[in-house]
Amino acid sequence: MIWKKIGKGLFLIVFTSVIVLVVFYGRKVLYQYQQTAVWKNTKLEGTLNNVPPELTKNYFTTDQVDDLEIWKKLEEELQMIQQQKMIPLENVERLEEIYQQALMSKEKQHITDGEIAAQIKLLRIYLDITTFVPEAYKNPEPTRLSTLYHQMEYLTLEDDSEVNNAYLQQLTTIVKDYNSLKEFIDTTLPLLGEVSGHSVLVNRKLTTVDTNSILAQIKKNGLNKIS
């Protein structure tokens, strides 16, 4: 039975728009202040004349040039995701490798913030959502759903791009389905009998009307998605 798992975790999925907005605009003010102290040209152009401020110096090692190429590849992949508005499942393994390479380069260069760090974090969130969605109904994880939803909600407030909205809409649909399941468990399932933990003690007096009512609720709310 999955409703105990859903019931416990679903309370974590709360629309905290006001709190998110306050945190978002607070961070935005801080970010704008910090930008006055760094170069604004942080795009990776593949040359040593245009490098991120995280690596601004008078010389570069071979390793650093290699790292620049890795980060340039990361940026190109994110641009492709923006165009496609999604990550095809067949690309997940390849993008995981790019993510790991970019992360290792970031740690090697002791980079903790800036555009490079933001792009690596963004790819991680996209990958997490891409792999979560196909399993959302096979193995419900309300806590993970809550985390991904709020991460994507914040990103969409920061960048109202088509791909961000597409991922947020996917998660919103799953949230609604989980909520529908919880409502079914709380209000309709008891018509079968006594619900206790992972078991339902079916009432022997259950009528055809009761059965049809339960089946109608399952169909109405699309609960057949969750196995």
Coordinates of C-alpha atoms in Angstrom, one line a residue:
M1 CA 0.0 0.0 0.0
I2 CA 1.3 3.4 -0.9
W3 CA -1.2 5.7 0.8
K4 CA 0.6 5.7 4.2
K5 CA 3.7 7.0 2.4
I6 CA 1.7 9.6 0.5
G7 CA -0.2 10.7 3.5
K8 CA 2.9 11.4 5.6
G9 CA 4.9 13.1 3.0
L10 CA 2.2 15.1 1.3
F11 CA 1.8 17.6 4.0
L12 CA 5.3 18.8 3.1
I13 CA 4.1 20.0 -0.3
V14 CA 2.9 23.5 0.6
F15 CA 2.6 26.5 -1.8
T16 CA 4.8 29.0 0.0
S17 CA 4.7 31.7 -2.7
V18 CA 4.9 34.6 -0.3
I19 CA 7.9 33.2 1.5
V20 CA 9.6 32.4 -1.8
L21 CA 9.0 35.9 -3.1
V22 CA 10.5 37.5 0.0
V23 CA 13.6 35.3 -0.1
F24 CA 13.9 35.8 -3.9
Y25 CA 13.8 39.6 -3.8
G26 CA 16.1 39.7 -0.8
R27 CA 18.7 37.6 -2.7
K28 CA 18.2 39.7 -5.8
V29 CA 19.1 42.9 -4.0
L30 CA 22.2 41.2 -2.6
Y31 CA 23.1 39.8 -6.0
Q32 CA 22.8 43.2 -7.6
Y33 CA 25.0 44.7 -5.0
Q34 CA 27.6 42.0 -5.5
Q35 CA 27.6 42.6 -9.2
T36 CA 29.0 46.1 -8.7
A37 CA 32.2 44.4 -7.5
V38 CA 32.8 41.9 -10.3
W39 CA 33.0 41.8 -14.1
K40 CA 29.7 41.4 -15.8
N41 CA 31.1 39.6 -18.8
T42 CA 31.0 36.0 -17.5
K43 CA 30.1 34.2 -20.7
L44 CA 32.4 31.4 -21.8
E45 CA 33.5 32.2 -25.3
G46 CA 36.3 29.6 -25.5
T47 CA 39.1 32.2 -25.6
L48 CA 41.4 33.5 -22.9
N49 CA 40.2 37.0 -23.6
N50 CA 36.7 36.3 -22.3
V51 CA 36.9 34.2 -19.2
P52 CA 34.7 34.1 -16.1
P53 CA 35.8 36.5 -13.3
E54 CA 36.2 33.4 -11.1
L55 CA 39.4 32.7 -13.1
T56 CA 40.6 36.2 -13.7
K57 CA 44.4 36.3 -13.5
N58 CA 47.4 37.0 -15.7
Y59 CA 48.2 33.4 -16.6
F60 CA 46.5 30.1 -17.1
T61 CA 47.6 26.5 -16.7
T62 CA 46.8 23.7 -19.1
D63 CA 44.3 22.4 -16.6
Q64 CA 42.5 25.7 -16.5
V65 CA 42.3 25.8 -20.3
D66 CA 40.8 22.3 -20.2
D67 CA 38.3 23.4 -17.5
L68 CA 37.2 26.4 -19.7
E69 CA 36.4 23.9 -22.5
I70 CA 34.4 21.8 -20.1
W71 CA 32.4 24.8 -18.9
K72 CA 31.9 26.0 -22.4
K73 CA 30.4 22.5 -23.2
L74 CA 28.2 22.8 -20.2
E75 CA 26.9 26.2 -21.4
E76 CA 26.2 24.8 -24.9
E77 CA 24.2 21.9 -23.4
L78 CA 22.1 24.3 -21.3
Q79 CA 21.4 26.4 -24.4
M80 CA 20.3 23.2 -26.2
I81 CA 18.0 22.3 -23.3
Q82 CA 16.5 25.8 -23.5
Q83 CA 15.7 25.2 -27.2
Q84 CA 14.3 21.7 -26.7
K85 CA 12.4 22.8 -23.5
M86 CA 13.4 19.5 -21.9
I87 CA 16.1 16.8 -21.5
P88 CA 15.3 13.7 -23.6
L89 CA 15.7 10.6 -21.5
E90 CA 18.3 9.2 -23.9
N91 CA 20.5 12.2 -23.2
V92 CA 20.5 11.8 -19.4
E93 CA 23.6 9.6 -19.2
R94 CA 25.7 11.9 -21.4
L95 CA 24.6 15.0 -19.5
E96 CA 25.4 13.3 -16.2
E97 CA 29.0 12.8 -17.4
I98 CA 29.2 16.5 -18.4
Y99 CA 27.8 17.5 -15.0
Q100 CA 30.4 15.4 -13.2
Q101 CA 33.2 16.9 -15.3
A102 CA 32.0 20.4 -14.7
L103 CA 31.6 19.8 -11.0
M104 CA 35.1 18.4 -10.6
S105 CA 36.6 21.3 -12.5
K106 CA 34.6 23.8 -10.3
E107 CA 35.9 22.1 -7.1
K108 CA 39.5 21.9 -8.5
Q109 CA 39.4 25.6 -9.2
H110 CA 37.9 26.3 -5.8
I111 CA 34.9 28.1 -7.3
T112 CA 31.9 28.5 -5.0
D113 CA 29.7 31.0 -6.7
G114 CA 29.2 33.0 -9.9
E115 CA 27.9 31.9 -13.3
I116 CA 29.8 28.6 -13.5
A117 CA 28.4 27.4 -10.1
A118 CA 24.9 28.6 -11.1
Q119 CA 25.0 26.7 -14.4
I120 CA 26.2 23.5 -12.8
K121 CA 23.4 23.7 -10.2
L122 CA 20.8 24.4 -12.9
L123 CA 21.8 21.3 -14.9
R124 CA 21.6 19.2 -11.7
I125 CA 18.0 20.4 -11.1
Y126 CA 17.0 19.7 -14.7
L127 CA 18.5 16.2 -14.5
D128 CA 16.9 15.4 -11.1
I129 CA 13.4 16.4 -12.4
T130 CA 13.9 14.5 -15.7
T131 CA 14.7 11.3 -13.9
F132 CA 12.1 11.8 -11.2
V133 CA 9.0 12.4 -13.4
P134 CA 8.9 8.9 -15.0
E135 CA 9.1 7.2 -11.6
A136 CA 6.7 9.6 -9.8
Y137 CA 3.7 7.3 -10.0
K138 CA 5.6 4.0 -9.7
N139 CA 7.4 4.9 -6.5
P140 CA 5.8 8.0 -5.0
E141 CA 8.3 10.2 -3.1
P142 CA 6.4 13.2 -1.7
T143 CA 9.5 14.6 0.1
R144 CA 11.6 14.6 -3.0
L145 CA 8.7 16.1 -5.0
S146 CA 8.4 18.9 -2.5
T147 CA 12.1 19.7 -2.8
L148 CA 12.2 19.7 -6.6
Y149 CA 9.0 21.7 -6.8
H150 CA 10.2 24.5 -4.6
Q151 CA 13.6 24.5 -6.4
M152 CA 11.9 24.9 -9.7
E153 CA 9.4 27.4 -8.4
Y154 CA 12.3 29.7 -7.2
L155 CA 14.1 29.3 -10.5
T156 CA 11.0 30.2 -12.4
L157 CA 10.6 33.4 -10.4
E158 CA 14.2 34.2 -11.2
D159 CA 14.1 33.2 -14.8
D160 CA 10.6 32.9 -16.4
S161 CA 11.9 30.8 -19.3
E162 CA 9.9 28.3 -21.3
V163 CA 11.9 25.4 -20.1
N164 CA 11.6 26.4 -16.5
N165 CA 7.8 26.8 -16.8
A166 CA 7.6 23.4 -18.6
Y167 CA 9.4 21.6 -15.8
L168 CA 7.4 23.5 -13.1
Q169 CA 4.1 22.5 -14.9
Q170 CA 5.2 18.8 -14.9
L171 CA 5.8 19.0 -11.1
T172 CA 2.6 20.9 -10.5
T173 CA 0.6 18.1 -12.3
I174 CA 2.2 15.5 -10.1
V175 CA 1.5 17.6 -6.9
K176 CA -2.2 17.7 -7.9
D177 CA -2.3 14.0 -8.6
Y178 CA -0.7 13.3 -5.2
N179 CA -3.2 15.6 -3.5
S180 CA -6.1 13.8 -5.3
L181 CA -4.8 10.5 -4.1
K182 CA -4.6 11.7 -0.5
E183 CA -8.1 13.0 -0.7
F184 CA -9.3 9.6 -2.0
I185 CA -7.5 7.9 0.8
D186 CA -9.1 10.2 3.4
T187 CA -12.6 10.4 2.1
T188 CA -13.4 7.6 -0.4
L189 CA -11.3 4.6 0.6
P190 CA -13.0 4.2 4.0
L191 CA -16.2 3.2 2.1
L192 CA -14.5 -0.1 1.5
G193 CA -14.1 -0.7 5.2
E194 CA -11.7 0.0 8.0
V195 CA -8.3 1.4 6.9
S196 CA -5.4 0.4 9.2
G197 CA -1.8 1.0 8.3
H198 CA -1.1 -1.0 5.1
S199 CA -4.4 -2.9 5.3
V200 CA -8.1 -2.4 4.5
L201 CA -10.6 -4.6 6.4
V202 CA -13.3 -4.7 3.7
N203 CA -16.9 -4.3 5.0
R204 CA -19.0 -7.4 4.1
K205 CA -22.0 -5.1 3.6
L206 CA -20.3 -3.2 0.7
T207 CA -22.9 -2.6 -2.0
T208 CA -22.6 -2.3 -5.8
V209 CA -23.4 1.4 -5.4
D210 CA -20.4 1.8 -3.0
T211 CA -18.2 -0.1 -5.4
N212 CA -19.3 2.0 -8.4
S213 CA -18.8 5.2 -6.4
I214 CA -15.2 4.2 -5.5
L215 CA -14.4 3.3 -9.1
A216 CA -15.9 6.5 -10.3
Q217 CA -13.7 8.5 -8.0
I218 CA -10.6 6.6 -9.2
K219 CA -11.5 7.4 -12.8
K220 CA -12.5 11.0 -12.2
N221 CA -9.2 11.8 -10.4
G222 CA -7.0 9.8 -12.7
L223 CA -5.7 7.7 -9.8
N224 CA -4.9 4.8 -12.1
K225 CA -1.7 6.7 -12.8
I226 CA -0.3 5.6 -9.5
S227 CA 0.4 1.9 -9.3

